[in-house]
Tab-separated table of C-alpha atoms in Angstrom:
chain	number	residue	atom	x	y	z
A	4	MET	CA	100.742	-69.106	-108.809
A	5	SER	CA	103.822	-66.797	-109.759
A	6	ILE	CA	107.035	-66.915	-107.627
A	7	LYS	CA	106.694	-63.641	-106.452
A	8	GLU	CA	103.169	-64.246	-104.970
A	9	LYS	CA	104.519	-67.567	-103.115
A	10	LYS	CA	107.434	-65.507	-101.292
A	11	LYS	CA	104.472	-62.990	-100.427
A	12	ARG	CA	102.343	-65.330	-98.720
A	13	LEU	CA	105.373	-67.148	-96.847
A	14	LEU	CA	106.353	-63.636	-95.496
A	15	VAL	CA	102.513	-63.091	-94.259
A	16	ALA	CA	102.491	-66.751	-92.730
A	17	GLY	CA	105.806	-66.097	-91.032
A	18	ALA	CA	104.884	-62.576	-89.662
A	19	ILE	CA	101.731	-64.292	-88.327
A	20	ILE	CA	103.891	-67.039	-87.020
A	21	VAL	CA	106.204	-64.948	-84.901
A	22	ALA	CA	103.320	-62.669	-83.938
A	23	PHE	CA	101.691	-65.588	-82.295
A	24	LEU	CA	104.727	-66.823	-80.583
A	25	CYS	CA	105.551	-63.404	-79.122
A	26	LEU	CA	101.934	-63.394	-77.336
A	27	VAL	CA	102.580	-66.764	-76.151
A	28	GLY	CA	106.103	-65.833	-74.823
A	29	TRP	CA	104.361	-62.750	-73.434
A	30	VAL	CA	101.667	-64.912	-71.397
A	31	VAL	CA	104.118	-67.391	-70.214
A	32	TRP	CA	106.570	-64.702	-68.940
A	33	SER	CA	103.629	-63.056	-67.319
A	34	LEU	CA	102.487	-66.223	-65.363
A	35	TYR	CA	105.989	-66.889	-64.583
A	36	ALA	CA	106.780	-63.268	-63.329
A	37	ALA	CA	103.319	-63.472	-61.124
A	38	ASP	CA	104.259	-66.522	-59.520
A	39	THR	CA	108.051	-66.004	-58.673
A	40	GLY	CA	107.739	-62.358	-57.878
A	41	LEU	CA	109.777	-60.969	-60.660
A	42	HIS	CA	106.638	-58.435	-61.544
A	43	LYS	CA	106.158	-56.215	-58.481
A	44	PRO	CA	103.137	-54.536	-58.521
A	45	GLU	CA	103.266	-50.728	-57.627
A	46	ALA	CA	102.477	-50.117	-53.559
A	47	ILE	CA	100.685	-47.068	-52.624
A	48	SER	CA	103.124	-44.369	-51.602
A	49	TYR	CA	103.463	-43.093	-48.239
A	50	GLU	CA	101.895	-39.799	-48.799
A	51	GLU	CA	98.881	-41.725	-49.772
A	52	ILE	CA	98.291	-43.466	-45.981
A	53	ALA	CA	96.259	-41.804	-43.209
A	54	PHE	CA	98.103	-42.829	-40.679
A	55	THR	CA	97.403	-41.126	-37.399
A	56	ALA	CA	100.909	-41.467	-35.645
A	57	THR	CA	104.845	-41.050	-37.177
A	58	ASP	CA	106.405	-42.677	-34.117
A	59	TYR	CA	107.267	-46.538	-34.483
A	60	LYS	CA	106.134	-46.922	-30.941
A	61	SER	CA	102.730	-46.556	-32.056
A	62	MET	CA	103.115	-49.947	-33.833
A	63	GLU	CA	100.959	-48.550	-36.818
A	64	PHE	CA	101.722	-50.076	-39.868
A	65	ALA	CA	99.959	-50.263	-43.114
A	66	LEU	CA	99.428	-53.112	-45.857
A	67	ASN	CA	98.937	-51.455	-49.386
A	68	GLY	CA	97.579	-48.101	-47.907
A	69	GLN	CA	95.340	-50.107	-45.044
A	70	VAL	CA	96.343	-49.023	-41.660
A	71	LEU	CA	96.605	-51.448	-38.940
A	72	THR	CA	98.249	-51.630	-35.480
A	73	PHE	CA	100.229	-54.508	-34.459
A	74	PRO	CA	99.326	-56.955	-32.859
A	75	VAL	CA	96.626	-58.136	-35.418
A	76	THR	CA	95.074	-61.262	-36.199
A	77	VAL	CA	94.825	-63.120	-39.198
A	78	ALA	CA	91.033	-62.000	-39.728
A	79	GLU	CA	92.437	-58.393	-39.575
A	80	VAL	CA	94.919	-59.008	-42.390
A	81	GLU	CA	92.142	-60.946	-44.479
A	82	ALA	CA	90.002	-57.628	-44.189
A	83	ALA	CA	92.813	-55.375	-45.171
A	84	GLY	CA	92.867	-57.357	-48.579
A	85	TYR	CA	95.823	-60.031	-47.897
A	86	LYS	CA	94.464	-63.517	-48.477
A	87	LEU	CA	95.883	-66.278	-46.969
A	88	ASP	CA	97.440	-68.847	-49.287
A	89	GLU	CA	95.255	-71.710	-50.342
A	90	VAL	CA	97.589	-74.325	-49.045
A	91	TYR	CA	97.236	-72.781	-45.373
A	92	ARG	CA	93.617	-72.006	-44.973
A	93	SER	CA	92.331	-75.553	-43.765
A	94	GLU	CA	95.240	-75.708	-41.476
A	95	VAL	CA	94.040	-76.042	-37.464
A	96	LEU	CA	96.268	-75.079	-34.578
A	97	PRO	CA	95.640	-77.424	-31.674
A	98	ALA	CA	94.877	-75.626	-28.086
A	99	ALA	CA	97.652	-74.197	-25.853
A	100	SER	CA	98.708	-76.403	-23.119
A	101	GLY	CA	100.367	-74.329	-20.392
A	102	ILE	CA	102.823	-72.450	-21.572
A	103	THR	CA	103.356	-74.427	-25.015
A	104	TYR	CA	101.317	-73.203	-27.796
A	105	THR	CA	101.593	-73.939	-31.285
A	106	THR	CA	102.509	-71.570	-34.382
A	107	ILE	CA	102.710	-72.066	-38.084
A	108	LEU	CA	104.344	-69.739	-40.734
A	109	CYS	CA	102.014	-68.633	-43.639
A	110	SER	CA	102.232	-66.267	-46.793
A	111	ALA	CA	99.075	-64.238	-47.595
A	112	THR	CA	98.722	-62.199	-51.196
A	113	SER	CA	96.580	-59.306	-52.155
A	114	ASP	CA	94.051	-59.079	-55.039
A	115	SER	CA	96.973	-56.924	-56.745
A	116	GLY	CA	99.895	-59.278	-56.068
A	117	HIS	CA	101.406	-57.792	-52.955
A	118	LYS	CA	102.956	-60.432	-50.611
A	119	ILE	CA	103.698	-60.669	-46.701
A	120	LYS	CA	104.592	-63.555	-44.321
A	121	TYR	CA	103.374	-63.986	-40.691
A	122	ILE	CA	103.538	-66.522	-38.132
A	123	ALA	CA	99.887	-67.522	-36.471
A	124	TYR	CA	99.677	-68.845	-33.056
A	125	ASN	CA	96.852	-70.323	-30.920
A	126	LEU	CA	96.498	-69.200	-27.139
A	127	THR	CA	92.961	-70.868	-26.401
A	128	GLU	CA	92.008	-73.744	-24.911
A	129	GLU	CA	90.506	-75.093	-27.908
A	130	SER	CA	91.855	-75.903	-31.613
A	131	LEU	CA	91.245	-73.427	-34.015
A	132	ASN	CA	91.410	-73.024	-37.622
A	133	VAL	CA	94.446	-70.617	-38.772
A	134	LEU	CA	91.969	-68.076	-40.069
A	135	ASP	CA	90.699	-67.571	-36.717
A	136	CYS	CA	94.446	-67.148	-35.074
A	137	GLY	CA	96.261	-64.133	-33.796
A	138	ILE	CA	99.575	-63.074	-35.335
A	139	GLU	CA	102.917	-62.853	-33.184
A	140	THR	CA	105.325	-61.803	-35.946
A	141	ILE	CA	104.604	-60.415	-39.298
A	142	TYR	CA	107.196	-60.050	-41.977
A	143	ALA	CA	107.396	-57.598	-45.173
A	144	LYS	CA	107.889	-59.280	-48.470
A	145	ASP	CA	107.679	-56.018	-50.943
A	146	GLU	CA	106.870	-51.954	-50.344
A	147	SER	CA	103.454	-52.481	-49.618
A	148	PHE	CA	104.081	-53.040	-45.830
A	149	ILE	CA	104.983	-49.676	-44.439
A	150	LEU	CA	105.748	-48.507	-41.176
A	151	CYS	CA	103.853	-45.240	-39.726
A	152	ASN	CA	107.294	-43.081	-40.247
A	153	GLY	CA	107.596	-44.208	-43.687
A	154	ILE	CA	110.270	-47.109	-43.630
A	155	SER	CA	109.412	-50.053	-45.664
A	156	ILE	CA	111.771	-53.071	-46.877
A	157	SER	CA	113.230	-50.551	-49.545
A	158	SER	CA	114.466	-48.304	-46.767
A	159	SER	CA	118.774	-47.943	-46.675
A	160	TYR	CA	120.374	-48.573	-43.444
A	161	GLU	CA	121.248	-44.646	-43.149
A	162	GLU	CA	117.584	-43.870	-43.552
A	163	VAL	CA	116.552	-46.096	-40.980
A	164	ILE	CA	118.699	-44.735	-38.407
A	165	ALA	CA	117.964	-41.366	-39.618
A	166	THR	CA	114.448	-41.762	-39.011
A	167	MET	CA	114.496	-44.195	-36.110
A	168	GLY	CA	117.387	-43.145	-34.143
A	169	GLU	CA	119.750	-45.767	-32.797
A	170	PRO	CA	118.218	-49.284	-32.088
A	171	THR	CA	117.892	-50.476	-28.516
A	172	GLU	CA	119.951	-53.571	-29.263
A	173	TYR	CA	122.644	-54.125	-32.186
A	174	GLU	CA	124.181	-57.403	-33.487
A	175	GLU	CA	126.420	-58.386	-35.756
A	176	ASP	CA	128.071	-61.373	-37.211
A	177	TYR	CA	130.093	-62.291	-40.097
A	178	ASN	CA	127.402	-61.562	-42.826
A	179	SER	CA	124.799	-59.055	-41.461
A	180	LYS	CA	123.941	-56.553	-39.211
A	181	THR	CA	120.495	-56.313	-37.209
A	182	LEU	CA	118.892	-53.477	-35.685
A	183	THR	CA	116.060	-54.396	-32.861
A	184	TYR	CA	113.757	-51.257	-31.727
A	185	LYS	CA	112.124	-52.376	-28.856
A	186	ILE	CA	108.652	-51.245	-27.938
A	187	ASP	CA	108.296	-52.616	-24.433
A	188	ASP	CA	108.911	-56.160	-22.839
A	189	ASN	CA	107.120	-57.335	-25.661
A	190	PHE	CA	106.950	-55.584	-28.840
A	191	SER	CA	109.925	-55.086	-30.942
A	192	ILE	CA	110.621	-54.226	-34.693
A	193	TYR	CA	113.726	-55.952	-36.408
A	194	ILE	CA	115.431	-54.475	-39.501
A	195	LYS	CA	118.264	-56.897	-40.709
A	196	TYR	CA	120.677	-55.756	-43.577
A	197	LEU	CA	123.228	-58.149	-45.344
A	198	TYR	CA	126.659	-57.200	-45.470
A	199	GLY	CA	127.735	-55.619	-48.861
A	200	ASN	CA	124.344	-54.332	-49.747
A	201	PHE	CA	123.193	-51.950	-46.651
A	202	GLU	CA	120.980	-50.178	-49.562
A	203	THR	CA	118.754	-53.070	-49.775
A	204	MET	CA	116.762	-54.409	-46.521
A	205	GLU	CA	116.490	-58.504	-46.169
A	206	THR	CA	114.221	-58.241	-43.065
A	207	LEU	CA	111.733	-56.062	-41.732
A	208	MET	CA	109.327	-57.586	-39.127
A	209	MET	CA	107.253	-56.843	-36.333
A	210	THR	CA	107.079	-58.997	-33.592
A	211	ASP	CA	105.458	-59.605	-29.832
A	212	ILE	CA	107.920	-62.499	-28.982
């Protein structure tokens, strides 16, 4: 075999190895991005969602296009396509005792990779699997969680004020601003921004605490 032919074979072999390594790298990155949330799946736009109200006091919200009304149950969130993460699915919350009841902070993920967090609770007189519990607080983790007035975790501070008006309560400390929009004595929407970056919301949650 001539030197020229040997060089040609080495170049071909090198190209195959580089292509293989690129493929492996892409697979590893895809798995890492999906696990860490670096890859953000596209959410359904506000205009595509069939809300029946635009006033936040209706407590309507959507999970990737599925319209729900707060308060909700774990079963309703599951039906909307957000499956409780496996680590929580066998959790059992004990029965309530007087005014004392048990809660658990959980996370759920949709088939398309969207995520939310919520606090499940048991107010009944018997122990319940978390899948049979209610939800007292639900947190947005990405743009798939959207209020009926179009506010999502990507909304700026100025957009929130322009859309929802001045909050019922306003708190400010050394590193954050928190807006509270009370619906009544039980239900509220909390929105929090961190100093230095009022274009990116840090917290959007609905609660009945």
